[in-house]
């Protein structure tokens, strides 16, 4: 199992970036469930359609933590549209690849990000509608 | 400090064992079946080794068959008895927490038309003797239940299980790979027909094991070949491995069990004192001296294992993420442990070479790692 992780993955696992929670986030998104063993929760600060700050909390294996960290680095500073174009494969590629069995169960952080953006846009749209 | 706490997976070969084995590669290398002096020397070593294993069960030498390890012993016992008795009945009883060598042997027999009952276990992984009794039918030919569990160390009430089988005239096999040399089985006192054991779990070499077969037990051999091992297991005997196995049995003493029990208590108490939200999986009593299995709530086992590995502490986990199947341990699930707690389980298995200092270091190292992983967990 271990030898399937490359050095980049291990390095991101050892020193994950943007981990933890956030006070008063503009949006949150959570994916996964305890049964499968991976849960990711993403917090966003959004200003002028741009991700100004991002934090993630992750329950999961080495791949789950490494991909969570890499996802935050890819998303930070992007517009919401650009962030929505991020995919699992892009995260995995940035990490130099993941063991095959980890691609679908542990590489969920992009979905948590997309969920947070969806939540933000829904909220935002409803607000626009109500102000109209 | 390098700390090896995965002795349930395999153990270091005792240097006294490897020293003893050396001459059986280069000096006593004969085939035990040969009639010349080279063969006789090998045969003599084989006989002495067989006597040592037999004595450990208070059994007759002819009741010990050497194999390639625990897996082969389990396969030989289960498939061998089932096929020998297939005209008598087609029902076998086992449990949900067996080693894959037993579970998959049973699965394989299902395809041959046998019916298997998988007994439940309680929250501490003990089987229910009443369920065992109720599962027995006129068709039941074999009960196979492990002596001690490899993941959580639970020691089953083997005497009572054996008695139930004897009363019902059913063959009883036990996989004693984890308990061998740690919990005695006196075959004159405990009614058991077959016992699987393995060398590399007790500081002997890998690739050798044995099966105790009570005299008169019907068994069909698995591999066709010569008439080695009383015509039960074909193939030239692995003399060096067998000699090493016997040496490792010779070297184990009751003192080692006392030492491991002390270290086990030290590790369990130390972790539970210094780290909150930790749960011991399996019983505190009737547990192997070498096994500690703890769930660290809110975190996942593979991450914890990898951080410990970076600090040169080797453990194992029941987390799905570390298995190719991506399912949590079947043992922990059968015990009714919630999947998220099973994911956070770590197994520490000690040996007679484990020291108090290593346990102290492990406890001290665990604390900050668990805190770090909990700080980033959405469950906490």
Coordinates of N, CA, C and O in Angstrom, one line a residue, chain B residues 56-158:
Chain B
X56 N 5.0 -29.9 22.5 CA 4.4 -28.6 22.8 C 2.9 -28.8 22.9 O 2.2 -27.9 23.5
X57 N 2.3 -29.8 22.3 CA 0.9 -30.1 22.3 C 0.6 -31.3 23.2 O -0.6 -31.8 23.2
X58 N 1.6 -31.9 23.8 CA 1.5 -33.1 24.5 C 0.9 -34.2 23.6 O -0.1 -34.9 23.9
X59 N 1.4 -34.2 22.4 CA 0.9 -35.1 21.4 C 2.0 -36.1 20.9 O 3.1 -36.1 21.4
X60 N 1.5 -37.0 20.1 CA 2.5 -38.0 19.5 C 3.1 -37.4 18.3 O 2.5 -36.6 17.5
X61 N 4.4 -37.8 18.1 CA 5.1 -37.3 16.9 C 4.4 -37.5 15.6 O 4.4 -36.6 14.7
X62 N 3.8 -38.6 15.5 CA 3.1 -39.0 14.2 C 1.9 -38.1 14.0 O 1.2 -38.2 12.9
X63 N 1.5 -37.3 14.9 CA 0.3 -36.4 14.8 C 0.7 -35.0 14.3 O -0.1 -34.1 14.1
X64 N 2.1 -34.8 14.0 CA 2.5 -33.5 13.5 C 2.9 -33.6 12.0 O 3.8 -34.4 11.7
X65 N 2.4 -32.7 11.2 CA 2.7 -32.7 9.8 C 3.3 -31.3 9.5 O 2.7 -30.3 9.8
X66 N 4.5 -31.3 8.9 CA 5.1 -30.0 8.6 C 4.5 -29.5 7.2 O 4.3 -30.3 6.3
X67 N 4.3 -28.2 7.2 CA 3.7 -27.6 6.0 C 4.6 -26.3 5.6 O 5.6 -26.1 6.3
X68 N 4.1 -25.6 4.7 CA 4.8 -24.3 4.3 C 4.3 -23.1 5.1 O 4.8 -22.0 4.9
X69 N 3.4 -23.3 6.1 CA 3.0 -22.2 6.9 C 1.5 -22.3 7.3 O 0.8 -23.3 7.0
X70 N 1.0 -21.3 8.0 CA -0.3 -21.3 8.5 C -1.4 -21.4 7.4 O -2.4 -22.2 7.6
X71 N -1.2 -20.7 6.3 CA -2.2 -20.8 5.2 C -2.3 -22.2 4.7 O -3.4 -22.7 4.6
X72 N -1.2 -22.9 4.5 CA -1.3 -24.2 3.9 C -1.9 -25.2 5.0 O -2.8 -26.0 4.6
X73 N -1.6 -25.0 6.3 CA -2.1 -25.8 7.3 C -3.6 -25.7 7.4 O -4.4 -26.6 7.5
X74 N -4.1 -24.4 7.3 CA -5.6 -24.2 7.3 C -6.3 -24.8 6.1 O -7.3 -25.5 6.2
X75 N -5.7 -24.6 4.9 CA -6.2 -25.2 3.7 C -6.3 -26.7 3.8 O -7.3 -27.4 3.5
X76 N -5.2 -27.3 4.3 CA -5.1 -28.8 4.4 C -6.1 -29.3 5.4 O -6.8 -30.3 5.1
X77 N -6.2 -28.7 6.5 CA -7.2 -29.1 7.5 C -8.6 -29.0 7.0 O -9.4 -30.0 7.1
X78 N -9.0 -27.9 6.5 CA -10.4 -27.6 6.2 C -10.8 -28.4 4.9 O -11.8 -29.1 4.9
X79 N -10.1 -28.2 3.9 CA -10.4 -28.9 2.6 C -10.2 -30.4 2.8 O -11.0 -31.2 2.2
X80 N -9.1 -30.8 3.5 CA -8.8 -32.2 3.6 C -9.9 -32.9 4.4 O -10.3 -34.0 3.9
X81 N -10.4 -32.3 5.5 CA -11.5 -33.0 6.2 C -12.8 -33.0 5.5 O -13.5 -34.0 5.4
X82 N -13.1 -31.8 4.9 CA -14.4 -31.7 4.2 C -14.5 -32.7 3.0 O -15.5 -33.4 2.9
X83 N -13.4 -32.9 2.3 CA -13.4 -33.8 1.1 C -13.4 -35.2 1.6 O -14.1 -36.1 1.0
X84 N -12.8 -35.5 2.7 CA -12.8 -36.9 3.3 C -14.1 -37.3 3.8 O -14.5 -38.5 3.8
X85 N -14.9 -36.3 4.3 CA -16.2 -36.6 4.9 C -17.4 -36.2 4.1 O -18.5 -36.1 4.6
X86 N -17.2 -35.9 2.8 CA -18.3 -35.3 2.0 C -19.5 -36.3 1.9 O -20.6 -35.9 1.6
X87 N -19.2 -37.6 2.1 CA -20.3 -38.5 2.0 C -21.1 -38.6 3.3 O -22.3 -39.1 3.4
X88 N -20.5 -38.0 4.3 CA -21.2 -38.0 5.7 C -22.0 -36.8 5.9 O -23.1 -36.9 6.6
X89 N -21.6 -35.7 5.3 CA -22.4 -34.4 5.5 C -21.7 -33.3 4.7 O -20.6 -33.5 4.2
X90 N -22.5 -32.2 4.6 CA -21.9 -31.1 3.7 C -21.9 -29.8 4.5 O -21.8 -28.7 3.8
X91 N -22.0 -29.8 5.8 CA -22.1 -28.6 6.5 C -20.9 -28.3 7.4 O -20.4 -29.2 8.1
X92 N -20.4 -27.1 7.3 CA -19.2 -26.7 8.1 C -19.6 -25.4 8.8 O -20.3 -24.5 8.3
X93 N -19.1 -25.3 10.1 CA -19.3 -24.1 10.9 C -18.0 -23.4 11.1 O -17.0 -24.0 11.5
X94 N -18.0 -22.1 10.9 CA -16.8 -21.2 11.2 C -17.3 -19.9 11.7 O -18.5 -19.9 12.2
X95 N -16.5 -18.9 11.8 CA -17.0 -17.6 12.3 C -16.7 -16.5 11.3 O -15.9 -16.7 10.4
X96 N -17.2 -15.3 11.6 CA -17.0 -14.1 10.7 C -15.7 -13.5 10.9 O -15.3 -12.6 10.1
X97 N -14.9 -13.9 11.9 CA -13.7 -13.2 12.2 C -12.4 -14.0 11.9 O -11.3 -13.7 12.4
X98 N -12.6 -15.1 11.1 CA -11.4 -15.9 10.9 C -10.4 -15.2 9.9 O -10.7 -14.3 9.2
X99 N -9.2 -15.8 9.9 CA -8.2 -15.4 9.0 C -8.6 -15.7 7.6 O -9.4 -16.7 7.4
X100 N -8.2 -14.9 6.6 CA -8.6 -15.2 5.2 C -8.3 -16.6 4.8 O -9.0 -17.2 3.9
X101 N -7.2 -17.2 5.3 CA -6.9 -18.6 4.9 C -8.0 -19.6 5.3 O -8.3 -20.5 4.5
X102 N -8.7 -19.3 6.3 CA -9.9 -20.1 6.7 C -11.1 -19.7 6.0 O -11.8 -20.5 5.4
X103 N -11.4 -18.4 6.0 CA -12.6 -17.9 5.3 C -12.6 -18.2 3.8 O -13.6 -18.7 3.3
X104 N -11.5 -18.1 3.2 CA -11.5 -18.3 1.7 C -11.4 -19.8 1.4 O -11.9 -20.3 0.4
X105 N -10.9 -20.6 2.3 CA -11.0 -22.1 2.2 C -12.4 -22.5 2.2 O -12.9 -23.3 1.5
X106 N -13.2 -21.9 3.2 CA -14.6 -22.2 3.3 C -15.4 -21.7 2.1 O -16.2 -22.4 1.5
X107 N -15.0 -20.5 1.6 CA -15.7 -20.0 0.4 C -15.5 -20.9 -0.8 O -16.4 -21.2 -1.6
X108 N -14.3 -21.4 -0.9 CA -13.9 -22.3 -2.0 C -14.7 -23.6 -1.9 O -15.2 -24.2 -2.9
X109 N -14.9 -24.1 -0.6 CA -15.7 -25.3 -0.4 C -17.2 -25.1 -0.8 O -17.9 -26.0 -1.2
X110 N -17.7 -23.8 -0.6 CA -19.1 -23.5 -0.9 C -19.3 -23.8 -2.4 O -20.3 -24.3 -2.8
X111 N -18.3 -23.5 -3.2 CA -18.4 -23.8 -4.7 C -18.4 -25.3 -5.0 O -18.9 -25.7 -6.0
X112 N -17.9 -26.1 -4.0 CA -17.9 -27.6 -4.2 C -19.2 -28.1 -3.7 O -19.4 -29.4 -3.6
X113 N -20.1 -27.3 -3.2 CA -21.4 -27.8 -2.7 C -21.5 -27.8 -1.2 O -22.6 -28.3 -0.7
X114 N -20.5 -27.4 -0.4 CA -20.7 -27.4 1.0 C -21.4 -26.2 1.5 O -21.4 -25.2 0.8
X115 N -22.1 -26.3 2.6 CA -22.9 -25.2 3.2 C -22.1 -24.7 4.4 O -21.7 -25.5 5.2
X116 N -21.9 -23.4 4.5 CA -21.0 -22.9 5.6 C -21.9 -22.0 6.4 O -22.6 -21.1 5.9
X117 N -21.8 -22.1 7.7 CA -22.4 -21.2 8.7 C -21.3 -20.3 9.3 O -20.3 -20.9 9.7
X118 N -21.5 -19.0 9.2 CA -20.5 -18.1 9.7 C -21.0 -17.5 11.0 O -21.9 -16.7 11.0
X119 N -20.5 -18.0 12.1 CA -21.0 -17.5 13.4 C -20.7 -16.0 13.7 O -19.7 -15.5 13.3
X120 N -21.6 -15.4 14.4 CA -21.4 -14.0 14.8 C -20.5 -13.9 15.9 O -20.2 -15.0 16.6
X121 N -20.0 -12.7 16.2 CA -19.2 -12.5 17.5 C -19.8 -11.3 18.2 O -20.6 -10.5 17.6
X122 N -19.5 -11.3 19.5 CA -20.0 -10.1 20.3 C -19.1 -8.9 20.2 O -18.1 -9.0 19.4
X123 N -19.3 -7.9 21.0 CA -18.5 -6.7 20.8 C -17.0 -6.9 21.2 O -16.2 -6.0 20.8
X124 N -16.7 -8.0 21.8 CA -15.3 -8.3 22.1 C -14.7 -9.4 21.3 O -13.7 -10.0 21.6
X125 N -15.5 -9.8 20.3 CA -15.1 -10.8 19.3 C -15.2 -12.2 19.8 O -14.5 -13.1 19.2
X126 N -15.9 -12.4 20.9 CA -16.2 -13.8 21.3 C -17.3 -14.4 20.6 O -18.3 -13.7 20.4
X127 N -17.2 -15.7 20.2 CA -18.4 -16.4 19.6 C -19.4 -16.7 20.7 O -19.0 -16.7 21.9
X128 N -20.6 -17.0 20.3 CA -21.6 -17.4 21.3 C -21.8 -18.9 21.2 O -22.1 -19.5 20.2
X129 N -21.5 -19.6 22.3 CA -21.5 -21.0 22.3 C -22.9 -21.6 22.1 O -23.0 -22.7 21.5
X130 N -23.9 -20.8 22.5 CA -25.3 -21.3 22.2 C -25.6 -21.3 20.7 O -26.2 -22.2 20.1
X131 N -25.1 -20.2 20.0 CA -25.2 -20.1 18.6 C -24.5 -21.3 17.9 O -25.0 -21.9 16.9
X132 N -23.3 -21.6 18.4 CA -22.6 -22.8 17.9 C -23.4 -24.0 18.0 O -23.6 -24.8 17.0
X133 N -24.0 -24.3 19.2 CA -24.8 -25.5 19.4 C -26.0 -25.5 18.5 O -26.3 -26.6 17.9
X134 N -26.6 -24.4 18.4 CA -27.9 -24.3 17.6 C -27.6 -24.5 16.1 O -28.5 -24.9 15.3
X135 N -26.3 -24.2 15.7 CA -26.0 -24.3 14.3 C -25.7 -25.7 13.8 O -25.7 -26.0 12.6
X136 N -25.4 -26.6 14.8 CA -25.1 -27.9 14.5 C -26.3 -28.7 13.9 O -27.4 -28.7 14.5
X137 N -26.1 -29.4 12.8 CA -27.2 -30.2 12.2 C -26.6 -31.6 12.0 O -25.4 -31.9 12.2
X138 N -27.4 -32.5 11.5 CA -27.0 -33.9 11.3 C -26.0 -33.9 10.1 O -25.2 -34.8 10.0
X139 N -25.9 -32.8 9.4 CA -25.0 -32.7 8.2 C -23.7 -32.1 8.6 O -22.8 -32.1 7.8
X140 N -23.5 -31.6 9.8 CA -22.3 -30.9 10.2 C -21.1 -31.9 10.3 O -21.2 -32.8 11.1
X141 N -20.1 -31.6 9.6 CA -18.9 -32.5 9.6 C -17.7 -31.8 10.3 O -16.8 -32.5 10.7
X142 N -17.6 -30.5 10.2 CA -16.4 -29.8 10.7 C -16.8 -28.5 11.3 O -17.6 -27.7 10.8
X143 N -16.1 -28.1 12.4 CA -16.1 -26.8 13.0 C -14.7 -26.3 12.9 O -13.8 -26.9 13.4
X144 N -14.5 -25.1 12.3 CA -13.2 -24.5 12.3 C -13.3 -23.1 12.9 O -14.0 -22.2 12.4
X145 N -12.7 -22.9 14.1 CA -12.7 -21.6 14.8 C -11.3 -21.3 15.3 O -10.7 -22.2 15.9
X146 N -10.9 -20.1 15.1 CA -9.6 -19.7 15.5 C -9.4 -19.7 17.0 O -10.4 -19.4 17.8
X147 N -8.2 -20.0 17.5 CA -7.9 -19.9 18.9 C -7.9 -18.5 19.4 O -8.6 -18.1 20.3
X148 N -7.0 -17.7 18.8 CA -6.9 -16.3 19.2 C -7.0 -15.4 17.9 O -6.4 -15.8 16.9
X149 N -7.7 -14.3 18.0 CA -7.8 -13.5 16.8 C -6.6 -12.7 16.5 O -6.0 -12.1 17.4
X150 N -6.2 -12.6 15.2 CA -5.0 -11.9 14.8 C -5.2 -10.4 14.9 O -4.2 -9.6 15.1
X151 N -6.4 -9.8 14.8 CA -6.5 -8.4 14.8 C -6.8 -7.8 16.2 O -6.2 -6.7 16.6
X152 N -7.6 -8.5 17.0 CA -7.9 -7.9 18.4 C -7.5 -8.8 19.5 O -7.7 -8.5 20.7
X153 N -6.9 -10.0 19.2 CA -6.3 -10.8 20.3 C -7.2 -11.6 21.2 O -6.8 -12.3 22.1
X154 N -8.5 -11.6 20.8 CA -9.5 -12.4 21.6 C -9.2 -13.9 21.6 O -9.0 -14.5 20.5
X155 N -9.1 -14.4 22.8 CA -8.9 -15.9 22.9 C -10.2 -16.6 23.2 O -10.9 -16.4 24.2
X156 N -10.6 -17.4 22.2 CA -11.9 -18.1 22.3 C -11.8 -19.2 23.3 O -10.8 -19.8 23.6
X157 N -13.0 -19.6 23.9 CA -13.0 -20.7 24.9 C -12.9 -22.0 24.2 O -13.9 -22.7 24.0
X158 N -11.7 -22.4 23.9 CA -11.4 -23.5 23.0 C -11.8 -24.8 23.6 O -12.3 -25.8 22.9

